């Protein structure tokens, strides 16, 4: 996982990540990732699991608010699903920012383990991200908004994001839209449209359903039953359930960032240091 220090320099920017701090090792290999799905009954009651992802309005009509609030303590002190923005609105607010996401991250060689290796996202790539979110959400039963929030948090939605380098050489690097545990890196802008779609979908399978090298959102959701402890699990590999702002060596703000993205935060200052 990337460190998430949002640096909103202007309103043309998303509150984006500054890559650097690594997640700790997550758990064991996931076999046959694309068949992995949410099974925890707690997850379906908290909203982490969703059997109706085809409904892009989520029945809430909630258009969200672009502010950054502070949350503390355990998962029940973070916004409940009744306060989550609807997927359609979350998508509308973030998709224009995706078009500048790779240049915002700075296109370069990836030698520092940060930035992007190509321009993006094109309109076609943004549409393919939508397709992939809806496909992977429907097969994994992970709430589509939580997948989108994780994409924005991890890569700003830049398909060409560099893999972040794990400082522990025994651990895999974290590539792709969700900075997965050793999954795929994007095939690149010059590949065919169908190859690009396949690659984007695979990046989402890797982050959502896990890889041969480690957990995705599904495994963290099934272990903890809610998106907030799952977010800490995905970022840090371990969870202090009484204090989700304890980054366990990874990114302290990560769970607050995800919570705010679930309620409409896009461009407002990331003010976690004042929490
Ligand atoms: C999102 O954008 C689409 C296409 O412009 C529009 O039809 C829809 O009403 C928008 N949804 C929200 C919640 O703003």
PDB file of C-alpha atoms and ligand atoms in Angstrom:
ATOM      1  CA  UNK A   1       0.000   0.000   0.000  1.00  0.00           C
ATOM      2  CA  UNK A   2       1.033   3.525  -0.577  1.00  0.00           C
ATOM      3  CA  UNK A   3       1.353   6.142   2.062  1.00  0.00           C
ATOM      4  CA  UNK A   4      -1.541   8.497   1.714  1.00  0.00           C
ATOM      5  CA  UNK A   5      -0.414  12.000   2.344  1.00  0.00           C
ATOM      6  CA  UNK A   6      -2.844  14.016   0.336  1.00  0.00           C
ATOM      7  CA  UNK A   7      -1.304  17.011  -1.353  1.00  0.00           C
ATOM      8  CA  UNK A   8      -4.116  19.077  -2.819  1.00  0.00           C
ATOM      9  CA  UNK A   9      -2.194  21.936  -4.407  1.00  0.00           C
ATOM     10  CA  UNK A  10      -5.132  23.399  -6.243  1.00  0.00           C
ATOM     11  CA  UNK A  11      -8.672  22.450  -6.974  1.00  0.00           C
ATOM     12  CA  UNK A  12      -7.545  20.884 -10.206  1.00  0.00           C
ATOM     13  CA  UNK A  13      -6.032  18.211  -8.006  1.00  0.00           C
ATOM     14  CA  UNK A  14      -7.394  15.305  -6.150  1.00  0.00           C
ATOM     15  CA  UNK A  15      -6.193  14.907  -2.658  1.00  0.00           C
ATOM     16  CA  UNK A  16      -3.534  12.488  -3.794  1.00  0.00           C
ATOM     17  CA  UNK A  17      -1.033  10.155  -2.371  1.00  0.00           C
ATOM     18  CA  UNK A  18       2.639  10.583  -1.741  1.00  0.00           C
ATOM     19  CA  UNK A  19       3.969   7.082  -2.197  1.00  0.00           C
ATOM     20  CA  UNK A  20       6.560   5.839   0.211  1.00  0.00           C
ATOM     21  CA  UNK A  21       5.505   4.118   3.393  1.00  0.00           C
ATOM     22  CA  UNK A  22       5.000   0.463   2.768  1.00  0.00           C
ATOM     23  CA  UNK A  23       2.370  -1.765   4.129  1.00  0.00           C
ATOM     24  CA  UNK A  24       3.575  -4.598   6.212  1.00  0.00           C
ATOM     25  CA  UNK A  25       3.275  -8.115   4.979  1.00  0.00           C
ATOM     26  CA  UNK A  26      -0.242  -9.315   4.653  1.00  0.00           C
ATOM     27  CA  UNK A  27      -1.217 -12.892   5.164  1.00  0.00           C
ATOM     28  CA  UNK A  28      -0.907 -15.970   3.150  1.00  0.00           C
ATOM     29  CA  UNK A  29      -1.334 -16.828  -0.439  1.00  0.00           C
ATOM     30  CA  UNK A  30      -4.812 -16.714  -1.892  1.00  0.00           C
ATOM     31  CA  UNK A  31      -5.569 -19.591  -4.200  1.00  0.00           C
ATOM     32  CA  UNK A  32      -7.866 -19.041  -7.184  1.00  0.00           C
ATOM     33  CA  UNK A  33      -8.398 -15.342  -6.403  1.00  0.00           C
ATOM     34  CA  UNK A  34     -11.114 -14.628  -8.939  1.00  0.00           C
ATOM     35  CA  UNK A  35     -13.486 -16.999  -7.118  1.00  0.00           C
ATOM     36  CA  UNK A  36     -12.995 -15.272  -3.765  1.00  0.00           C
ATOM     37  CA  UNK A  37     -15.980 -13.448  -2.306  1.00  0.00           C
ATOM     38  CA  UNK A  38     -17.364 -11.946   0.853  1.00  0.00           C
ATOM     39  CA  UNK A  39     -18.995 -14.580   3.047  1.00  0.00           C
ATOM     40  CA  UNK A  40     -19.050 -12.880   6.465  1.00  0.00           C
ATOM     41  CA  UNK A  41     -22.583 -12.145   7.680  1.00  0.00           C
ATOM     42  CA  UNK A  42     -21.236  -9.220   9.717  1.00  0.00           C
ATOM     43  CA  UNK A  43     -19.914  -7.757   6.465  1.00  0.00           C
ATOM     44  CA  UNK A  44     -23.346  -7.806   4.839  1.00  0.00           C
ATOM     45  CA  UNK A  45     -24.834  -6.002   7.793  1.00  0.00           C
ATOM     46  CA  UNK A  46     -22.057  -3.370   7.999  1.00  0.00           C
ATOM     47  CA  UNK A  47     -22.150  -2.705   4.234  1.00  0.00           C
ATOM     48  CA  UNK A  48     -18.707  -4.072   3.366  1.00  0.00           C
ATOM     49  CA  UNK A  49     -20.501  -6.868   1.538  1.00  0.00           C
ATOM     50  CA  UNK A  50     -23.047  -5.857  -1.080  1.00  0.00           C
ATOM     51  CA  UNK A  51     -25.209  -8.192  -3.158  1.00  0.00           C
ATOM     52  CA  UNK A  52     -26.751  -5.276  -5.105  1.00  0.00           C
ATOM     53  CA  UNK A  53     -23.716  -3.620  -6.683  1.00  0.00           C
ATOM     54  CA  UNK A  54     -25.557  -3.391 -10.010  1.00  0.00           C
ATOM     55  CA  UNK A  55     -27.587  -0.561  -8.430  1.00  0.00           C
ATOM     56  CA  UNK A  56     -25.300   2.432  -8.970  1.00  0.00           C
ATOM     57  CA  UNK A  57     -27.513   4.619  -6.781  1.00  0.00           C
ATOM     58  CA  UNK A  58     -27.377   2.253  -3.808  1.00  0.00           C
ATOM     59  CA  UNK A  59     -30.813   3.372  -2.694  1.00  0.00           C
ATOM     60  CA  UNK A  60     -29.350   6.180  -0.647  1.00  0.00           C
ATOM     61  CA  UNK A  61     -29.655   9.255  -2.884  1.00  0.00           C
ATOM     62  CA  UNK A  62     -26.687  10.565  -0.933  1.00  0.00           C
ATOM     63  CA  UNK A  63     -24.543  12.985  -2.980  1.00  0.00           C
ATOM     64  CA  UNK A  64     -21.927  13.324  -0.245  1.00  0.00           C
ATOM     65  CA  UNK A  65     -19.941  16.316   0.966  1.00  0.00           C
ATOM     66  CA  UNK A  66     -16.395  17.241  -0.045  1.00  0.00           C
ATOM     67  CA  UNK A  67     -14.991  17.770   3.433  1.00  0.00           C
ATOM     68  CA  UNK A  68     -12.425  15.996   5.604  1.00  0.00           C
ATOM     69  CA  UNK A  69     -13.697  14.935   9.023  1.00  0.00           C
ATOM     70  CA  UNK A  70     -11.805  13.268  11.872  1.00  0.00           C
ATOM     71  CA  UNK A  71     -12.765   9.898  13.287  1.00  0.00           C
ATOM     72  CA  UNK A  72     -11.205   8.069  16.218  1.00  0.00           C
ATOM     73  CA  UNK A  73     -11.324   4.735  17.942  1.00  0.00           C
ATOM     74  CA  UNK A  74     -12.883   1.544  16.629  1.00  0.00           C
ATOM     75  CA  UNK A  75     -14.874   0.886  13.467  1.00  0.00           C
ATOM     76  CA  UNK A  76     -18.229   1.724  15.013  1.00  0.00           C
ATOM     77  CA  UNK A  77     -17.073   5.333  15.453  1.00  0.00           C
ATOM     78  CA  UNK A  78     -16.608   5.699  11.692  1.00  0.00           C
ATOM     79  CA  UNK A  79     -19.429   6.609   9.246  1.00  0.00           C
ATOM     80  CA  UNK A  80     -22.054   3.844   8.930  1.00  0.00           C
ATOM     81  CA  UNK A  81     -23.278   2.711   5.524  1.00  0.00           C
ATOM     82  CA  UNK A  82     -26.347   4.948   5.846  1.00  0.00           C
ATOM     83  CA  UNK A  83     -23.949   7.911   5.465  1.00  0.00           C
ATOM     84  CA  UNK A  84     -22.055   6.604   2.441  1.00  0.00           C
ATOM     85  CA  UNK A  85     -22.270   8.470  -0.845  1.00  0.00           C
ATOM     86  CA  UNK A  86     -23.981   6.651  -3.702  1.00  0.00           C
ATOM     87  CA  UNK A  87     -21.645   5.041  -6.222  1.00  0.00           C
ATOM     88  CA  UNK A  88     -22.889   7.103  -9.159  1.00  0.00           C
ATOM     89  CA  UNK A  89     -22.124  10.374  -7.377  1.00  0.00           C
ATOM     90  CA  UNK A  90     -18.757   9.167  -6.083  1.00  0.00           C
ATOM     91  CA  UNK A  91     -17.833   8.170  -9.626  1.00  0.00           C
ATOM     92  CA  UNK A  92     -18.943  11.481 -11.121  1.00  0.00           C
ATOM     93  CA  UNK A  93     -16.853  13.432  -8.645  1.00  0.00           C
ATOM     94  CA  UNK A  94     -13.714  11.394  -9.168  1.00  0.00           C
ATOM     95  CA  UNK A  95     -13.694  10.537 -12.866  1.00  0.00           C
ATOM     96  CA  UNK A  96     -12.583  13.944 -14.132  1.00  0.00           C
ATOM     97  CA  UNK A  97      -9.681  13.876 -11.704  1.00  0.00           C
ATOM     98  CA  UNK A  98      -8.661  10.469 -13.048  1.00  0.00           C
ATOM     99  CA  UNK A  99      -7.897  12.100 -16.388  1.00  0.00           C
ATOM    100  CA  UNK A 100      -5.010  14.025 -14.784  1.00  0.00           C
ATOM    101  CA  UNK A 101      -4.101  11.399 -12.198  1.00  0.00           C
ATOM    102  CA  UNK A 102      -0.909  10.115 -13.845  1.00  0.00           C
ATOM    103  CA  UNK A 103       0.457  13.592 -14.521  1.00  0.00           C
ATOM    104  CA  UNK A 104      -0.463  14.578 -10.957  1.00  0.00           C
ATOM    105  CA  UNK A 105       1.636  11.646  -9.720  1.00  0.00           C
ATOM    106  CA  UNK A 106       4.426  12.733 -12.148  1.00  0.00           C
ATOM    107  CA  UNK A 107       5.357  10.570 -15.117  1.00  0.00           C
ATOM    108  CA  UNK A 108       8.866   9.124 -14.882  1.00  0.00           C
ATOM    109  CA  UNK A 109      10.873   5.923 -14.802  1.00  0.00           C
ATOM    110  CA  UNK A 110       9.540   4.353 -11.576  1.00  0.00           C
ATOM    111  CA  UNK A 111      13.134   4.074 -10.358  1.00  0.00           C
ATOM    112  CA  UNK A 112      12.133   5.690  -7.067  1.00  0.00           C
ATOM    113  CA  UNK A 113       9.192   3.331  -6.645  1.00  0.00           C
ATOM    114  CA  UNK A 114       6.778   6.226  -7.038  1.00  0.00           C
ATOM    115  CA  UNK A 115       4.948   8.192  -9.704  1.00  0.00           C
ATOM    116  CA  UNK A 116       3.636   6.920 -13.031  1.00  0.00           C
ATOM    117  CA  UNK A 117       5.295   5.363 -16.057  1.00  0.00           C
ATOM    118  CA  UNK A 118       2.893   6.728 -18.629  1.00  0.00           C
ATOM    119  CA  UNK A 119       0.252   9.322 -19.316  1.00  0.00           C
ATOM    120  CA  UNK A 120      -3.332   8.830 -18.302  1.00  0.00           C
ATOM    121  CA  UNK A 121      -6.059   8.188 -17.880  1.00  0.00           C
ATOM    122  CA  UNK A 122      -7.708   8.321 -21.292  1.00  0.00           C
ATOM    123  CA  UNK A 123     -11.486   8.402 -21.512  1.00  0.00           C
ATOM    124  CA  UNK A 124     -11.429   4.774 -22.644  1.00  0.00           C
ATOM    125  CA  UNK A 125      -9.303   3.776 -19.649  1.00  0.00           C
ATOM    126  CA  UNK A 126     -11.669   5.568 -17.275  1.00  0.00           C
ATOM    127  CA  UNK A 127     -14.600   3.708 -18.805  1.00  0.00           C
ATOM    128  CA  UNK A 128     -12.682   0.447 -18.428  1.00  0.00           C
ATOM    129  CA  UNK A 129     -12.108   1.195 -14.737  1.00  0.00           C
ATOM    130  CA  UNK A 130     -15.886   1.556 -14.329  1.00  0.00           C
ATOM    131  CA  UNK A 131     -16.450  -1.761 -16.118  1.00  0.00           C
ATOM    132  CA  UNK A 132     -13.842  -3.469 -13.953  1.00  0.00           C
ATOM    133  CA  UNK A 133     -15.202  -2.081 -10.674  1.00  0.00           C
ATOM    134  CA  UNK A 134     -18.710  -3.253 -11.473  1.00  0.00           C
ATOM    135  CA  UNK A 135     -17.538  -6.678 -12.667  1.00  0.00           C
ATOM    136  CA  UNK A 136     -15.257  -7.332  -9.710  1.00  0.00           C
ATOM    137  CA  UNK A 137     -17.785  -5.939  -7.219  1.00  0.00           C
ATOM    138  CA  UNK A 138     -20.454  -8.269  -8.554  1.00  0.00           C
ATOM    139  CA  UNK A 139     -18.236 -11.339  -8.424  1.00  0.00           C
ATOM    140  CA  UNK A 140     -16.565 -10.559  -5.076  1.00  0.00           C
ATOM    141  CA  UNK A 141     -19.622  -9.002  -3.347  1.00  0.00           C
ATOM    142  CA  UNK A 142     -17.355  -6.230  -2.044  1.00  0.00           C
ATOM    143  CA  UNK A 143     -19.230  -2.905  -2.032  1.00  0.00           C
ATOM    144  CA  UNK A 144     -18.346  -1.020  -5.238  1.00  0.00           C
ATOM    145  CA  UNK A 145     -17.793   2.261  -3.389  1.00  0.00           C
ATOM    146  CA  UNK A 146     -15.194   0.690  -1.136  1.00  0.00           C
ATOM    147  CA  UNK A 147     -13.342  -0.648  -4.197  1.00  0.00           C
ATOM    148  CA  UNK A 148     -13.411   2.820  -5.817  1.00  0.00           C
ATOM    149  CA  UNK A 149     -12.319   4.493  -2.575  1.00  0.00           C
ATOM    150  CA  UNK A 150      -9.376   2.085  -2.342  1.00  0.00           C
ATOM    151  CA  UNK A 151      -8.381   2.747  -5.969  1.00  0.00           C
ATOM    152  CA  UNK A 152      -8.402   6.499  -5.375  1.00  0.00           C
ATOM    153  CA  UNK A 153      -6.519   6.087  -2.122  1.00  0.00           C
ATOM    154  CA  UNK A 154      -3.848   3.809  -3.562  1.00  0.00           C
ATOM    155  CA  UNK A 155      -3.217   5.259  -7.027  1.00  0.00           C
ATOM    156  CA  UNK A 156      -5.494   8.264  -7.593  1.00  0.00           C
ATOM    157  CA  UNK A 157      -6.937   6.009 -10.309  1.00  0.00           C
ATOM    158  CA  UNK A 158      -3.813   6.289 -12.514  1.00  0.00           C
ATOM    159  CA  UNK A 159      -3.637   3.099 -14.575  1.00  0.00           C
ATOM    160  CA  UNK A 160       0.080   3.635 -15.192  1.00  0.00           C
ATOM    161  CA  UNK A 161       0.993   4.062 -11.534  1.00  0.00           C
ATOM    162  CA  UNK A 162       4.415   2.697 -10.588  1.00  0.00           C
ATOM    163  CA  UNK A 163       4.671  -0.236  -8.220  1.00  0.00           C
ATOM    164  CA  UNK A 164       5.756   0.877  -4.785  1.00  0.00           C
ATOM    165  CA  UNK A 165       8.935  -0.887  -3.788  1.00  0.00           C
ATOM    166  CA  UNK A 166       8.830  -2.874  -0.599  1.00  0.00           C
ATOM    167  CA  UNK A 167      11.850  -2.034   1.556  1.00  0.00           C
ATOM    168  CA  UNK A 168      11.798  -5.624   2.779  1.00  0.00           C
ATOM    169  CA  UNK A 169      13.201  -7.582  -0.167  1.00  0.00           C
ATOM    170  CA  UNK A 170      11.441 -10.713   1.065  1.00  0.00           C
ATOM    171  CA  UNK A 171       8.095  -8.997   0.443  1.00  0.00           C
ATOM    172  CA  UNK A 172       6.519  -8.362  -2.952  1.00  0.00           C
ATOM    173  CA  UNK A 173       6.277  -4.914  -4.454  1.00  0.00           C
ATOM    174  CA  UNK A 174       2.826  -3.358  -4.667  1.00  0.00           C
ATOM    175  CA  UNK A 175       1.732  -2.618  -8.250  1.00  0.00           C
ATOM    176  CA  UNK A 176      -1.336  -1.377 -10.022  1.00  0.00           C
ATOM    177  CA  UNK A 177      -4.486   0.615  -9.367  1.00  0.00           C
ATOM    178  CA  UNK A 178      -4.881  -0.939  -5.898  1.00  0.00           C
ATOM    179  CA  UNK A 179      -1.147  -1.393  -5.155  1.00  0.00           C
ATOM    180  CA  UNK A 180      -1.780  -5.085  -4.638  1.00  0.00           C
ATOM    181  CA  UNK A 181       0.417  -7.717  -3.068  1.00  0.00           C
ATOM    182  CA  UNK A 182       2.558  -8.615  -6.036  1.00  0.00           C
ATOM    183  CA  UNK A 183      -0.208  -8.603  -8.642  1.00  0.00           C
ATOM    184  CA  UNK A 184      -0.015  -7.191 -12.154  1.00  0.00           C
ATOM    185  CA  UNK A 185       1.205  -3.858 -13.435  1.00  0.00           C
ATOM    186  CA  UNK A 186      -0.779  -2.213 -16.244  1.00  0.00           C
ATOM    187  CA  UNK A 187      -0.069  -3.529 -19.743  1.00  0.00           C
ATOM    188  CA  UNK A 188       0.480   0.017 -21.045  1.00  0.00           C
ATOM    189  CA  UNK A 189      -1.135   2.660 -23.233  1.00  0.00           C
ATOM    190  CA  UNK A 190      -0.034   1.112 -26.521  1.00  0.00           C
ATOM    191  CA  UNK A 191      -1.712  -2.265 -25.952  1.00  0.00           C
ATOM    192  CA  UNK A 192      -5.025  -3.012 -27.667  1.00  0.00           C
ATOM    193  CA  UNK A 193      -8.210  -1.800 -26.002  1.00  0.00           C
ATOM    194  CA  UNK A 194      -9.204  -5.351 -25.112  1.00  0.00           C
ATOM    195  CA  UNK A 195      -5.799  -6.045 -23.548  1.00  0.00           C
ATOM    196  CA  UNK A 196      -6.075  -2.819 -21.572  1.00  0.00           C
ATOM    197  CA  UNK A 197      -9.510  -3.827 -20.273  1.00  0.00           C
ATOM    198  CA  UNK A 198      -8.200  -7.260 -19.273  1.00  0.00           C
ATOM    199  CA  UNK A 199      -5.243  -5.679 -17.494  1.00  0.00           C
ATOM    200  CA  UNK A 200      -7.348  -3.112 -15.633  1.00  0.00           C
ATOM    201  CA  UNK A 201      -9.755  -5.832 -14.525  1.00  0.00           C
ATOM    202  CA  UNK A 202      -6.850  -7.973 -13.318  1.00  0.00           C
ATOM    203  CA  UNK A 203      -5.441  -5.086 -11.252  1.00  0.00           C
ATOM    204  CA  UNK A 204      -8.822  -4.898  -9.508  1.00  0.00           C
ATOM    205  CA  UNK A 205      -9.047  -8.654  -8.989  1.00  0.00           C
ATOM    206  CA  UNK A 206      -5.565  -8.538  -7.427  1.00  0.00           C
ATOM    207  CA  UNK A 207      -6.463  -5.795  -4.976  1.00  0.00           C
ATOM    208  CA  UNK A 208      -9.998  -6.928  -4.238  1.00  0.00           C
ATOM    209  CA  UNK A 209      -9.830 -10.718  -4.268  1.00  0.00           C
ATOM    210  CA  UNK A 210      -6.157 -11.235  -3.442  1.00  0.00           C
ATOM    211  CA  UNK A 211      -3.129 -12.695  -5.186  1.00  0.00           C
ATOM    212  CA  UNK A 212      -0.930 -15.756  -4.902  1.00  0.00           C
ATOM    213  CA  UNK A 213       1.260 -13.588  -2.655  1.00  0.00           C
ATOM    214  CA  UNK A 214      -1.255 -12.049  -0.306  1.00  0.00           C
ATOM    215  CA  UNK A 215      -4.627 -10.786   0.792  1.00  0.00           C
ATOM    216  CA  UNK A 216      -7.021  -8.489  -0.962  1.00  0.00           C
ATOM    217  CA  UNK A 217     -10.032  -6.626   0.395  1.00  0.00           C
ATOM    218  CA  UNK A 218     -12.153  -9.804   0.462  1.00  0.00           C
ATOM    219  CA  UNK A 219      -9.857 -11.620   2.876  1.00  0.00           C
ATOM    220  CA  UNK A 220      -9.620  -8.579   5.169  1.00  0.00           C
ATOM    221  CA  UNK A 221     -13.415  -8.106   5.073  1.00  0.00           C
ATOM    222  CA  UNK A 222     -14.050 -11.755   5.899  1.00  0.00           C
ATOM    223  CA  UNK A 223     -11.623 -11.537   8.795  1.00  0.00           C
ATOM    224  CA  UNK A 224     -12.992  -8.300  10.280  1.00  0.00           C
ATOM    225  CA  UNK A 225     -16.542  -7.827   8.936  1.00  0.00           C
ATOM    226  CA  UNK A 226     -16.391  -4.100   8.138  1.00  0.00           C
ATOM    227  CA  UNK A 227     -14.582  -1.781   5.726  1.00  0.00           C
ATOM    228  CA  UNK A 228     -12.713   0.207   8.367  1.00  0.00           C
ATOM    229  CA  UNK A 229     -10.858  -2.638  10.035  1.00  0.00           C
ATOM    230  CA  UNK A 230     -10.476  -4.153   6.562  1.00  0.00           C
ATOM    231  CA  UNK A 231      -8.843  -0.928   5.364  1.00  0.00           C
ATOM    232  CA  UNK A 232      -6.359  -1.065   8.230  1.00  0.00           C
ATOM    233  CA  UNK A 233      -5.739  -4.736   7.442  1.00  0.00           C
ATOM    234  CA  UNK A 234      -5.162  -3.932   3.759  1.00  0.00           C
ATOM    235  CA  UNK A 235      -2.787  -1.058   4.525  1.00  0.00           C
ATOM    236  CA  UNK A 236      -0.929  -2.445   7.519  1.00  0.00           C
ATOM    237  CA  UNK A 237      -1.457  -6.190   7.646  1.00  0.00           C
ATOM    238  CA  UNK A 238      -2.444  -5.995  11.303  1.00  0.00           C
ATOM    239  CA  UNK A 239      -5.183  -4.103  13.112  1.00  0.00           C
ATOM    240  CA  UNK A 240      -5.443  -2.303  16.458  1.00  0.00           C
ATOM    241  CA  UNK A 241      -9.236  -2.603  16.697  1.00  0.00           C
ATOM    242  CA  UNK A 242      -9.479   0.025  19.444  1.00  0.00           C
ATOM    243  CA  UNK A 243      -7.485   2.624  17.486  1.00  0.00           C
ATOM    244  CA  UNK A 244      -7.770   2.454  13.725  1.00  0.00           C
ATOM    245  CA  UNK A 245      -5.527   5.524  13.444  1.00  0.00           C
ATOM    246  CA  UNK A 246      -2.595   3.410  14.582  1.00  0.00           C
ATOM    247  CA  UNK A 247      -0.872   2.688  11.286  1.00  0.00           C
ATOM    248  CA  UNK A 248       1.081  -0.223  12.741  1.00  0.00           C
ATOM    249  CA  UNK A 249       4.098   1.086  10.830  1.00  0.00           C
ATOM    250  CA  UNK A 250       2.164   1.983   7.679  1.00  0.00           C
ATOM    251  CA  UNK A 251      -0.090   5.019   7.153  1.00  0.00           C
ATOM    252  CA  UNK A 252      -1.866   6.407  10.230  1.00  0.00           C
ATOM    253  CA  UNK A 253      -4.406   8.425   8.221  1.00  0.00           C
ATOM    254  CA  UNK A 254      -5.388   5.540   5.968  1.00  0.00           C
ATOM    255  CA  UNK A 255      -8.688   4.597   7.635  1.00  0.00           C
ATOM    256  CA  UNK A 256      -9.752   8.231   8.058  1.00  0.00           C
ATOM    257  CA  UNK A 257      -8.948   8.812   4.386  1.00  0.00           C
ATOM    258  CA  UNK A 258     -11.087   5.865   3.308  1.00  0.00           C
ATOM    259  CA  UNK A 259     -13.924   6.982   5.622  1.00  0.00           C
ATOM    260  CA  UNK A 260     -13.878  10.456   4.106  1.00  0.00           C
ATOM    261  CA  UNK A 261     -13.806   9.103   0.568  1.00  0.00           C
ATOM    262  CA  UNK A 262     -16.907   7.028   1.440  1.00  0.00           C
ATOM    263  CA  UNK A 263     -18.739  10.251   2.284  1.00  0.00           C
ATOM    264  CA  UNK A 264     -17.680  12.387  -0.694  1.00  0.00           C
ATOM    265  CA  UNK A 265     -14.218  13.801   0.015  1.00  0.00           C
ATOM    266  CA  UNK A 266     -12.359  14.570  -3.211  1.00  0.00           C
ATOM    267  CA  UNK A 267     -10.531  17.916  -3.257  1.00  0.00           C
ATOM    268  CA  UNK A 268     -10.796  19.392   0.226  1.00  0.00           C
ATOM    269  CA  UNK A 269      -7.585  19.620   2.265  1.00  0.00           C
ATOM    270  CA  UNK A 270      -6.547  16.383   3.904  1.00  0.00           C
ATOM    271  CA  UNK A 271      -6.329  17.632   7.466  1.00  0.00           C
ATOM    272  CA  UNK A 272      -5.531  14.442   9.355  1.00  0.00           C
ATOM    273  CA  UNK A 273      -2.596  16.137  11.061  1.00  0.00           C
ATOM    274  CA  UNK A 274      -5.167  18.309  12.843  1.00  0.00           C
ATOM    275  CA  UNK A 275      -7.243  15.322  13.972  1.00  0.00           C
TER     276      UNK A 275
HETATM  277  C1  LIG B   1     -23.594  11.337 -12.859  1.00  0.00           C
HETATM  278  O1  LIG B   1     -23.387  11.658 -14.217  1.00  0.00           O
HETATM  279  C2  LIG B   1     -24.349  11.100 -15.087  1.00  0.00           C
HETATM  280  C3  LIG B   1     -23.911  11.394 -16.500  1.00  0.00           C
HETATM  281  O2  LIG B   1     -23.659  12.753 -16.664  1.00  0.00           O
HETATM  282  C4  LIG B   1     -25.717  11.644 -14.745  1.00  0.00           C
HETATM  283  O3  LIG B   1     -26.704  11.071 -15.581  1.00  0.00           O
HETATM  284  C5  LIG B   1     -26.045  11.332 -13.295  1.00  0.00           C
HETATM  285  O4  LIG B   1     -27.272  11.942 -12.930  1.00  0.00           O
HETATM  286  C6  LIG B   1     -24.946  11.825 -12.384  1.00  0.00           C
HETATM  287  N1  LIG B   1     -25.234  11.359 -11.048  1.00  0.00           N
HETATM  288  C7  LIG B   1     -25.113  12.115  -9.962  1.00  0.00           C
HETATM  289  C8  LIG B   1     -25.472  11.480  -8.689  1.00  0.00           C
HETATM  290  O5  LIG B   1     -24.741  13.269  -9.998  1.00  0.00           O
END
